[in-house]
Short mmCIF file of C-alpha atoms in Angstrom, two decimals:
data_model
loop_
_atom_site.label_atom_id
_atom_site.label_comp_id
_atom_site.label_asym_id
_atom_site.label_seq_id
_atom_site.Cartn_x
_atom_site.Cartn_y
_atom_site.Cartn_z
CA MET A 293 -2.46 8.27 19.04
CA ASN A 294 0.23 6.95 20.32
CA ASP A 295 1.25 4.32 17.16
CA LEU A 296 -0.12 6.50 15.13
CA ARG A 297 2.60 9.56 16.12
CA ALA A 298 5.16 6.66 15.88
CA GLN A 299 3.88 5.85 12.21
CA LEU A 300 3.61 9.76 11.09
CA ALA A 301 7.13 9.86 12.30
CA ARG A 302 8.06 6.78 9.93
CA VAL A 303 7.30 8.82 7.06
CA GLY A 304 8.93 12.15 7.98
CA ILE A 305 5.79 13.74 9.82
CA ARG A 306 6.70 15.10 12.94
CA GLY A 307 5.90 18.65 15.11
CA ARG A 308 3.44 20.50 14.69
CA LEU A 309 2.27 18.94 11.41
CA ALA A 310 2.19 15.64 13.71
CA ARG A 311 0.70 17.08 17.23
CA ARG A 312 -2.27 18.67 14.15
CA ILE A 313 -3.01 15.32 12.83
CA GLU A 314 -3.37 13.48 15.94
CA LEU A 315 -5.28 16.87 17.67
CA GLU A 316 -7.70 16.36 14.50
CA LEU A 317 -8.06 12.82 14.59
CA ALA A 318 -8.70 12.65 17.80
CA ASP A 319 -11.22 15.30 18.04
CA HIS A 320 -13.29 13.54 15.00
CA ALA A 321 -12.75 10.47 17.30
CA ARG A 322 -14.79 11.96 20.03
CA CYS A 323 -17.45 12.99 17.62
CA ASP A 324 -17.98 10.05 16.17
CA PRO A 325 -17.14 6.60 18.92
CA ASP A 326 -17.14 4.60 15.54
CA ALA A 327 -14.79 6.59 13.23
CA ARG A 328 -13.49 3.84 11.24
CA LEU A 329 -9.90 5.67 11.51
CA GLY A 330 -8.33 2.86 10.09
CA ASP A 331 -4.66 1.57 10.20
CA ALA A 332 -2.42 4.18 12.10
CA ARG A 333 -0.05 2.45 9.30
CA VAL A 334 -1.98 3.18 6.56
CA ILE A 335 -3.01 6.76 7.64
CA ALA A 336 0.36 7.93 8.22
CA GLU A 337 1.40 6.76 4.39
CA ARG A 338 -1.85 9.02 3.40
CA PHE A 339 -0.93 11.91 4.47
CA ALA A 340 2.90 11.08 3.45
CA THR A 341 1.75 10.63 -0.56
CA GLU A 342 -0.60 13.19 -0.35
CA LEU A 343 1.63 16.16 1.07
CA ARG A 344 4.84 15.00 -0.46
CA VAL A 345 4.55 16.78 -4.13
CA PRO A 346 2.58 20.37 -2.68
CA ARG A 347 5.50 20.40 -0.44
CA THR A 348 7.73 19.38 -2.65
CA ARG A 349 6.70 21.89 -4.98
CA ARG A 350 7.01 24.81 -2.37
CA VAL A 351 10.23 23.83 -1.20
CA THR A 352 11.18 24.74 -5.02
CA TYR A 353 9.36 27.67 -5.49
CA HIS A 354 11.24 29.05 -1.95
CA GLY A 355 14.46 27.96 -3.03
CA PHE A 356 14.46 29.40 -6.02
CA VAL A 357 13.60 32.90 -4.75
CA ALA A 358 16.26 32.04 -2.06
CA LEU A 359 19.01 31.29 -4.97
CA ALA A 360 17.65 34.85 -6.47
CA LEU A 361 18.58 36.58 -3.61
CA THR A 362 21.52 35.22 -3.75
CA ALA A 363 22.74 36.38 -7.11
CA ALA A 364 21.11 39.58 -5.77
CA SER A 365 23.32 39.57 -3.79
CA LEU A 366 26.53 38.99 -5.02
CA VAL A 367 25.60 41.64 -7.70
CA VAL A 368 24.60 44.20 -5.13
CA ALA A 369 28.25 43.51 -3.68
CA SER A 370 29.54 43.75 -6.84
CA THR A 371 28.47 46.92 -7.64
CA GLY A 372 29.84 48.13 -4.27
CA ILE A 373 33.04 47.52 -5.35
CA GLU A 374 32.67 49.47 -8.15
CA HIS A 375 30.71 51.85 -7.02
CA ALA A 376 33.93 52.45 -4.05
CA ARG A 377 37.40 52.56 -5.57
CA GLY A 378 37.40 49.72 -8.41
CA TRP A 379 38.01 46.72 -8.09
CA PRO A 380 41.74 46.60 -5.73
CA ALA A 381 45.19 45.95 -6.95
CA VAL A 382 46.03 42.98 -4.83
CA GLY A 383 49.09 40.84 -4.86
CA GLY A 384 50.18 37.26 -3.40
CA THR A 385 48.21 35.10 -1.27
CA ARG A 386 44.67 37.17 -1.26
CA SER A 387 45.52 38.32 -4.88
CA LEU A 388 45.06 34.15 -4.82
CA VAL A 389 42.05 33.19 -2.56
CA ALA A 390 39.86 36.10 -4.20
CA SER A 391 41.19 34.68 -8.08
CA LEU A 392 39.59 31.09 -6.48
CA GLY A 393 37.05 32.58 -4.64
CA GLY A 394 35.68 33.92 -8.53
CA LEU A 395 35.96 31.61 -10.17
CA THR A 396 34.19 29.14 -7.58
CA MET A 397 31.43 31.97 -7.56
CA ALA A 398 31.31 31.53 -11.36
CA LEU A 399 31.62 27.18 -11.62
CA ALA A 400 28.30 26.92 -8.66
CA ALA A 401 26.60 29.59 -10.29
CA GLN A 402 25.54 27.86 -13.06
CA VAL A 403 25.66 24.63 -11.37
CA ALA A 404 23.22 26.09 -8.83
CA LEU A 405 21.01 27.91 -12.26
CA VAL A 406 21.15 24.36 -13.74
CA ALA A 407 20.33 22.27 -11.30
CA GLY A 408 17.26 24.73 -10.39
CA LEU A 409 16.43 25.15 -13.85
CA LEU A 410 16.31 21.44 -13.62
CA ALA A 411 13.70 21.06 -10.34
CA MET A 412 11.97 23.65 -11.48
CA TRP A 413 11.01 21.66 -15.29
CA ARG A 414 10.02 18.73 -13.34
CA VAL A 415 8.10 20.48 -10.64
CA LEU A 416 5.81 22.56 -13.31
CA ARG A 417 5.09 19.02 -15.27
CA GLY A 418 3.09 18.40 -12.56
CA PRO A 419 5.43 15.04 -11.22
CA GLU A 420 3.79 12.21 -9.66
CA GLY A 421 6.06 9.60 -7.78
CA GLY A 422 8.98 9.11 -8.29
CA ASP A 423 9.23 12.57 -10.05
CA VAL A 424 8.94 14.29 -6.53
CA ARG A 425 12.86 12.25 -5.81
CA ILE A 426 14.33 13.32 -8.85
CA ALA A 427 12.92 16.91 -8.38
CA GLN A 428 14.36 16.89 -4.88
CA ARG A 429 17.88 15.66 -5.75
CA ARG A 430 17.77 18.59 -8.19
CA LEU A 431 17.17 21.59 -5.84
CA GLY A 432 19.68 20.05 -3.24
CA VAL A 433 22.61 20.19 -5.63
CA ALA A 434 20.90 23.82 -6.43
CA LEU A 435 20.82 24.45 -3.00
CA ALA A 436 24.36 23.26 -2.41
CA ALA A 437 25.89 25.21 -4.89
CA GLY A 438 24.31 28.43 -3.86
CA ALA A 439 25.50 27.30 -0.82
CA VAL A 440 29.82 27.01 -2.69
CA VAL A 441 28.62 30.46 -4.09
CA VAL A 442 27.98 32.34 -0.18
CA ALA A 443 31.60 30.76 0.24
CA GLY A 444 33.94 31.60 -2.49
CA HIS A 445 31.79 35.53 -1.96
CA ALA A 446 32.88 35.04 1.72
CA ALA A 447 36.34 34.27 0.74
CA GLN A 448 36.79 36.99 -1.65
CA THR A 449 35.67 39.61 0.56
CA ALA A 450 37.77 38.82 3.22
CA ALA A 451 40.66 38.96 0.54
CA LEU A 452 39.39 42.60 -0.75
CA GLN A 453 37.93 43.59 2.48
CA PRO A 454 41.40 45.29 4.20
CA PHE A 455 41.54 47.48 0.90
CA LEU A 456 38.05 48.40 0.46
CA PRO A 457 35.88 51.35 2.46
CA SER A 458 34.64 50.57 5.56
CA SER A 459 31.40 51.30 3.59
CA TRP A 460 31.80 49.03 1.49
CA ALA A 461 31.64 46.41 4.54
CA ALA A 462 27.93 47.97 5.31
CA VAL A 463 27.17 46.85 2.01
CA ALA A 464 29.08 42.96 2.05
CA LEU A 465 28.37 41.44 5.09
CA PRO A 466 24.23 41.76 4.41
CA ALA A 467 25.68 40.17 1.09
CA LEU A 468 26.31 37.55 2.77
CA VAL A 469 23.78 36.86 5.33
CA VAL A 470 20.82 37.36 3.53
CA PRO A 471 21.40 34.33 1.10
CA VAL A 472 23.39 31.97 4.61
CA LEU A 473 19.54 32.74 5.57
CA ALA A 474 17.28 31.70 2.98
CA LEU A 475 19.64 28.98 1.13
CA SER A 476 19.38 27.54 5.03
CA ALA A 477 15.87 27.95 5.44
CA CYS A 478 15.07 26.17 2.31
CA ALA A 479 17.13 23.43 3.40
CA ARG A 480 15.53 22.77 6.80
CA GLU A 481 12.21 23.14 4.27
CA LEU A 482 14.22 20.25 1.81
CA ARG A 483 14.85 17.91 3.91
CA ALA A 484 11.56 17.58 5.72
CA ALA A 485 10.21 17.41 2.07
CA ALA A 486 12.49 14.47 1.64
CA ALA A 487 11.76 12.66 4.19
CA LEU A 488 7.36 12.22 3.49
CA ALA A 489 9.68 10.46 -0.28
CA SER A 490 12.25 8.72 1.58
CA GLY A 491 10.58 5.03 0.92
CA VAL A 492 9.77 6.54 -2.87
CA PRO A 493 12.60 5.38 -5.45
CA PRO A 494 13.40 7.99 -7.85
CA ALA A 495 11.98 7.56 -11.31
CA ARG A 496 13.53 6.40 -13.95
CA ARG A 497 12.13 9.41 -16.89
CA ALA A 498 15.23 9.41 -20.12
CA PHE A 499 16.35 13.20 -20.46
CA PRO A 500 16.72 14.07 -23.97
CA TRP A 501 20.24 13.93 -25.36
CA SER A 502 19.24 16.65 -28.03
CA LEU A 503 18.54 18.94 -25.07
CA VAL A 504 21.55 18.37 -23.65
CA VAL A 505 23.21 18.75 -26.70
CA ALA A 506 22.04 22.00 -26.73
CA THR A 507 22.42 22.89 -23.23
CA GLY A 508 25.69 22.50 -23.29
CA GLY A 509 26.79 23.79 -26.86
CA GLY A 510 25.06 26.85 -26.60
CA ALA A 511 26.32 27.69 -23.16
CA VAL A 512 29.98 27.16 -24.75
CA LEU A 513 28.88 29.86 -27.44
CA LEU A 514 27.19 32.63 -24.88
CA MET A 515 30.57 32.00 -22.71
CA THR A 516 32.97 31.94 -25.98
CA VAL A 517 31.16 34.80 -28.21
CA GLY A 518 30.12 36.81 -24.22
CA SER A 519 33.61 36.52 -23.26
CA ALA A 520 35.93 37.36 -26.91
CA PHE A 521 33.10 40.53 -27.04
CA ALA A 522 34.02 41.49 -23.33
CA GLU A 523 37.39 41.32 -22.82
CA ARG A 524 38.15 42.07 -26.68
CA SER A 525 40.15 39.48 -26.95
CA TRP A 526 39.20 35.88 -29.14
CA ASN A 527 41.84 33.80 -27.41
CA GLU A 528 40.19 34.85 -24.34
CA GLY A 529 37.10 34.26 -25.78
CA VAL A 530 37.68 30.59 -26.49
CA THR A 531 39.71 30.01 -23.66
CA ARG A 532 37.21 30.77 -21.42
CA GLY A 533 34.68 28.41 -23.98
CA ALA A 534 36.76 25.43 -23.70
CA PHE A 535 36.82 26.25 -19.81
CA GLU A 536 33.49 26.38 -19.86
CA LEU A 537 33.06 23.47 -22.44
CA VAL A 538 35.46 20.80 -19.36
CA ALA A 539 32.86 21.87 -16.58
CA PHE A 540 30.10 20.95 -18.32
CA GLY A 541 31.45 18.17 -19.63
CA GLY A 542 32.97 17.48 -15.35
CA CYS A 543 29.61 18.44 -14.10
CA PHE A 544 27.26 16.03 -16.62
CA ALA A 545 29.11 13.60 -15.88
CA ALA A 546 29.24 13.77 -12.24
CA LEU A 547 25.67 14.94 -11.75
CA GLY A 548 23.88 13.81 -14.03
CA ARG A 549 22.56 9.89 -13.07
CA TYR A 550 21.94 11.65 -9.56
CA LEU A 551 20.64 14.60 -11.13
CA GLY A 552 18.27 11.99 -13.61
CA LEU A 553 19.73 13.15 -16.59
CA ARG A 554 21.32 10.04 -17.78
CA TYR A 555 20.85 6.07 -16.94
CA MET B 288 -18.66 3.96 -3.05
CA LYS B 289 -14.46 3.13 -2.20
CA ALA B 290 -11.95 6.10 -2.59
CA GLU B 291 -11.23 4.38 -4.94
CA THR B 292 -14.30 4.67 -7.05
CA LEU B 293 -13.69 8.20 -6.60
CA LYS B 294 -10.49 9.02 -7.70
CA GLY B 295 -10.02 11.82 -9.79
CA HIS B 296 -13.38 13.29 -7.79
CA LEU B 297 -13.07 13.48 -4.80
CA ASP B 298 -11.21 16.93 -4.75
CA ALA B 299 -13.86 18.70 -6.46
CA LEU B 300 -15.93 16.86 -3.92
CA VAL B 301 -14.31 18.28 -0.51
CA LEU B 302 -13.95 21.68 -1.87
CA ALA B 303 -17.93 21.16 -3.22
CA THR B 304 -18.42 20.45 0.43
CA LEU B 305 -17.01 23.92 1.47
CA ARG B 306 -18.62 25.82 -0.79
CA ASP B 307 -20.89 27.21 1.78
CA GLY B 308 -18.90 28.20 4.31
CA PRO B 309 -16.38 26.99 6.52
CA ALA B 310 -16.70 23.37 8.29
CA HIS B 311 -14.68 21.12 10.60
CA GLY B 312 -13.32 17.84 9.19
CA TYR B 313 -15.94 16.09 10.00
CA ALA B 314 -18.19 18.15 9.39
CA VAL B 315 -17.16 17.49 5.62
CA ILE B 316 -17.35 13.81 6.00
CA GLU B 317 -20.65 14.00 7.77
CA GLU B 318 -21.21 16.63 4.50
CA LEU B 319 -20.43 13.88 1.82
CA ARG B 320 -22.32 11.26 3.24
CA LEU B 321 -25.33 13.72 3.67
CA ARG B 322 -25.21 15.42 -0.18
CA SER B 323 -24.97 11.49 -1.45
CA GLU B 324 -27.73 9.91 0.13
CA GLY B 325 -24.96 7.06 1.53
CA ALA B 326 -23.29 6.39 -1.36
CA PHE B 327 -20.03 8.56 -0.07
CA ASP B 328 -19.65 7.10 3.12
CA LEU B 329 -15.57 7.68 3.12
CA ALA B 330 -12.96 6.96 5.44
CA GLU B 331 -12.03 8.93 7.70
CA GLY B 332 -8.10 8.26 7.30
CA THR B 333 -9.04 8.95 3.62
CA VAL B 334 -9.94 12.74 3.90
CA TYR B 335 -8.22 14.27 5.99
CA PRO B 336 -5.03 13.52 4.12
CA VAL B 337 -6.71 14.48 1.09
CA LEU B 338 -7.95 18.33 3.50
CA HIS B 339 -3.82 18.96 3.78
CA ARG B 340 -3.16 18.52 0.73
CA LEU B 341 -5.78 20.51 -0.82
CA GLU B 342 -4.46 23.29 1.81
CA ALA B 343 -1.08 22.75 0.96
CA GLU B 344 -2.33 23.86 -2.35
CA GLY B 345 -3.56 26.83 -1.90
CA LEU B 346 -7.42 25.82 -2.52
CA LEU B 347 -8.16 25.50 1.75
CA SER B 348 -7.21 27.41 3.96
CA SER B 349 -7.50 26.67 8.03
CA ALA B 350 -6.80 27.82 11.90
CA TRP B 351 -8.01 26.58 15.18
CA SER B 352 -11.55 27.58 16.51
CA THR B 353 -12.92 26.71 19.98
CA ALA B 354 -16.19 25.72 20.35
CA ALA B 355 -17.20 23.82 23.78
CA GLY B 356 -13.38 24.60 24.94
CA ARG B 357 -12.80 21.96 22.04
CA ARG B 358 -10.19 22.81 19.19
CA ARG B 359 -11.31 22.03 16.13
CA ARG B 360 -9.84 22.78 12.68
CA VAL B 361 -12.23 24.48 10.75
CA TYR B 362 -11.60 23.93 6.85
CA ARG B 363 -12.53 27.01 4.51
CA LEU B 364 -12.11 27.98 0.84
CA THR B 365 -10.09 30.36 -0.42
CA ARG B 366 -10.96 32.63 -3.67
CA ARG B 367 -7.97 30.17 -5.44
CA GLY B 368 -10.27 27.44 -4.27
CA ARG B 369 -13.63 28.84 -5.30
CA ALA B 370 -11.93 28.72 -9.54
CA GLY B 371 -11.26 25.23 -8.51
CA LEU B 372 -13.90 23.81 -7.81
CA ALA B 373 -15.70 25.86 -10.93
CA THR B 374 -12.47 24.04 -13.23
CA ARG B 375 -13.44 20.75 -11.73
CA ARG B 376 -17.37 21.33 -12.08
CA GLY B 377 -16.83 21.92 -15.54
CA GLU B 378 -14.19 19.55 -16.61
CA TRP B 379 -17.06 17.05 -14.96
CA GLU B 380 -20.07 18.25 -16.46
CA ARG B 381 -17.91 17.55 -20.09
CA PHE B 382 -16.59 13.75 -18.89
CA ALA B 383 -20.44 12.91 -17.49
CA HIS B 384 -22.52 14.08 -20.57
CA ALA B 385 -19.70 12.86 -22.82
CA VAL B 386 -20.07 9.21 -20.68
CA GLU B 387 -23.84 9.90 -20.48
CA ALA B 388 -23.44 10.48 -24.89
CA VAL B 389 -22.02 7.16 -25.25
CA LEU B 390 -23.70 4.68 -22.97
CA ALA B 391 -27.37 5.99 -24.01
#
């Protein structure tokens, strides 16, 4: 059993689950002293092989819930500002921090959404072998981007808080804490699922270029037209659309290979 | 019969052994052996990981129970597991019918 514990730890199975497996197999050996439990290394690898897909699927669903909570928290905090005194007119460093926070949130939220959807896409299509690694990478990027969104929101909150009523702080603080807790729990769960697949090389599947171009084009078009209507200015729409194009291209160049979108 | 031969059908077989009530891992393996008249004499190291996966997929649930001073993990079919078993049985019947038709 000591060897089994070591082998389970080697494939990323630790803690309560490892203890449970040991107890089950020990009980089995007592029921049947002639049981063919087999080599501890092989047993541990079988457990890792069987568990890596459902664990990855589960953490992907949980990750989506955590990202949805993050988005909902932002909406609650923003709505709270509008219901208080509206967005305060701040200047100097606070204005810069609030603007950078907003920009960071806008960018990171898109990365989180796209990476999260890509992870879900892979998981729903029945991942096999190395697909699990790709799904885990995508979810990891989505969760990290979610954390960046929260950091941007925290910076904006700190910059605006002195200019808003204390009742808003009662909304803004939970709006920061809830996503942090949810994202942290998912990150821990993802680390455990990733340990089960650590020995598996990531799959190399071609992602259709047409879909990449359609997604990027759609995002740029949406940003251009949406901003033009919202701001009642085609200049603003085109500027934001160009920014979206640069951001999409930059993210694709930086993360495309890691996320299994290009090779 | 080796586990490799049963690949693709092992889930259905394990679910079927739990159809009539909860059982622990040893009982599941024994039931497989008995019902198959010794044909499915699977290594324990094959069945326990499958039980864990089926539980992770929500087809089984499990809990510790104590019998004669010994703690045992007892598995039972969930509602989803019953539906999954019915689906797999239907797939098997279609497959077996097709193979029979070709071999006859």
